[in-house]
XYZ file of C-alpha atoms in Angstrom:
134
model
C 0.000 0.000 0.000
C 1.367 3.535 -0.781
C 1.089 5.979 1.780
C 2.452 8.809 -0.540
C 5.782 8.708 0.560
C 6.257 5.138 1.060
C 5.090 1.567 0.723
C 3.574 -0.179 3.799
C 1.679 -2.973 5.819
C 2.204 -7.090 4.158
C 3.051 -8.242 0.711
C 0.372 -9.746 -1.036
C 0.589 -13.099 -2.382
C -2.009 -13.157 -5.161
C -2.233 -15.499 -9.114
C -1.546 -12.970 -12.089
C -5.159 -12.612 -12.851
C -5.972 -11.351 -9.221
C -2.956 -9.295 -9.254
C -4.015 -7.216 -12.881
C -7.101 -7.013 -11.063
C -5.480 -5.392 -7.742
C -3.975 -2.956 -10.178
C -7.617 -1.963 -11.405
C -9.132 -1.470 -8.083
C -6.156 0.445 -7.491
C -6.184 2.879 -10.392
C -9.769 3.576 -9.819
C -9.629 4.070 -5.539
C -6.861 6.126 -6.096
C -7.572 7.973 -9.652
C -3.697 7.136 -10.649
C -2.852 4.805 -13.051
C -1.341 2.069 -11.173
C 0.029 -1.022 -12.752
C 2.315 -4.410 -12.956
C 5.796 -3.415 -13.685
C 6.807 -4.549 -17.120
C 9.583 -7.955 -17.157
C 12.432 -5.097 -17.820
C 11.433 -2.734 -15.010
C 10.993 -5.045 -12.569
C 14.550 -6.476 -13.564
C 16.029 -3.052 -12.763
C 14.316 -2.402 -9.899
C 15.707 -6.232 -8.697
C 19.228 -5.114 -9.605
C 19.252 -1.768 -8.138
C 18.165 -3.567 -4.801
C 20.799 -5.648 -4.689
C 23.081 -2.839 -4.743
C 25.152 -1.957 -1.166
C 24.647 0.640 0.808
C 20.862 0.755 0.350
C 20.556 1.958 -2.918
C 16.810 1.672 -3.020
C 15.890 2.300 0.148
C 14.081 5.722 -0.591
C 12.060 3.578 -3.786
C 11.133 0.350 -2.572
C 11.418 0.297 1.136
C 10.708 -2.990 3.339
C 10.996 -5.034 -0.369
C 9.735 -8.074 0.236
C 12.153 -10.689 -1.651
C 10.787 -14.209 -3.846
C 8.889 -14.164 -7.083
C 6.933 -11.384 -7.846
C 4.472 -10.892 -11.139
C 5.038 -9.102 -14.052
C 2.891 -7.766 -17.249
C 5.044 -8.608 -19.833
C 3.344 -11.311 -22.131
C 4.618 -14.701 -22.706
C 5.245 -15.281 -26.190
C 6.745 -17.598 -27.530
C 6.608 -18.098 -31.691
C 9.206 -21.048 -31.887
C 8.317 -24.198 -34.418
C 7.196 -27.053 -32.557
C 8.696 -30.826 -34.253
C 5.671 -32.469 -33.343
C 8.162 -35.618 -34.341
C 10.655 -34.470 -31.504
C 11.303 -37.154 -29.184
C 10.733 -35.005 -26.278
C 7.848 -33.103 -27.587
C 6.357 -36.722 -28.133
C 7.512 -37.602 -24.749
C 5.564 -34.411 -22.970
C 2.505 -34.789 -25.764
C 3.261 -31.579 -27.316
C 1.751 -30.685 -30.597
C 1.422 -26.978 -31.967
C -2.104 -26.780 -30.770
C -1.780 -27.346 -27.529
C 1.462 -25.744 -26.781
C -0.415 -22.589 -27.586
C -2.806 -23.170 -24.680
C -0.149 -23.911 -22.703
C 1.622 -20.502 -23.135
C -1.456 -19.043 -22.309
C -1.378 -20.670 -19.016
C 2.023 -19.172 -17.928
C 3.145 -15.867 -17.341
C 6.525 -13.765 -16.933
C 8.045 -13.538 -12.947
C 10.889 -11.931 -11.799
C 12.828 -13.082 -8.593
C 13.381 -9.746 -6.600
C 16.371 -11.182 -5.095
C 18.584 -11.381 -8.222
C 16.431 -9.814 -10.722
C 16.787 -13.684 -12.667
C 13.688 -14.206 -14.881
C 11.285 -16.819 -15.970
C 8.230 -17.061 -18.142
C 6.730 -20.309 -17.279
C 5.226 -19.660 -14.110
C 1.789 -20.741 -13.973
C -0.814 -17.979 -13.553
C -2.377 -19.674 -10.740
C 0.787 -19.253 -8.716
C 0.540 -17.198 -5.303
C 3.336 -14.707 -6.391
C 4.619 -11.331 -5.034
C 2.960 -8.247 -5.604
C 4.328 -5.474 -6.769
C 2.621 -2.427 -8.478
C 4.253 0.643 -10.235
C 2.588 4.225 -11.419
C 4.003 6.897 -13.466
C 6.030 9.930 -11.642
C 3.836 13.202 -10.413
């Protein structure tokens, strides 16, 4: 929760459809436009944490560290070789790997800014909420 000069109270723990939908509620309590942080911003804002001598202290105080959400769509375009051993293995075929993508979602761990874009969207992840400057 912003306070307007701060964040405060408990990080949420919410799936990526809950989350977009905290960032609604949000934008429309508060009349700003509040948001998930794209993958690339929420990289940066991992990094600059992990800098010494508190580096982020005035942005993100009391940063809760694990696996937080971002907006960033997974997409994924490869070719699937529906012939592939291991594509056989998992029973992956080009129409249902497209479902599957749809299932998972980019996350960024706030501890080393790493990134992943198969966690599932039903996953309790961090929180984390961004709005543009006054």
């Amino acid at each position: 929760r912003w306070s307007g000069s701060r964040c405060e109270g408990q990080a949420l723990l919410l799936d990526h459809a809950a989350a977009l939908a905290l960032a609604q509620r949000r934008t429309k309590a508060d009349g700003v436009a509040w948001r998930l942080p794209h993958l690339k911003e929420l990289q940066g804002l991992a990094r600059q944490g992990a800098k010494p001598a508190d580096a982020l202290g005035a942005w993100l105080p009391n940063n809760p560290e694990g696996w937080c959400w971002s907006a960033t769509a997974n997409v994924d375009t490869r070719t699937i070789n529906e012939y592939s051993y291991e594509n056989v293995k998992r029973g992956v075929t080009a129409e249902n790997m497209a479902r599957v993508q749809f299932m998972h979602a980019w996350a960024v761990d706030t501890r080393t800014g790493e990134a992943r874009k198969d966690a599932l969207k039903r996953s309790q992840l961090l929180v984390r909420l961004v709005r543009p400057l006054d």
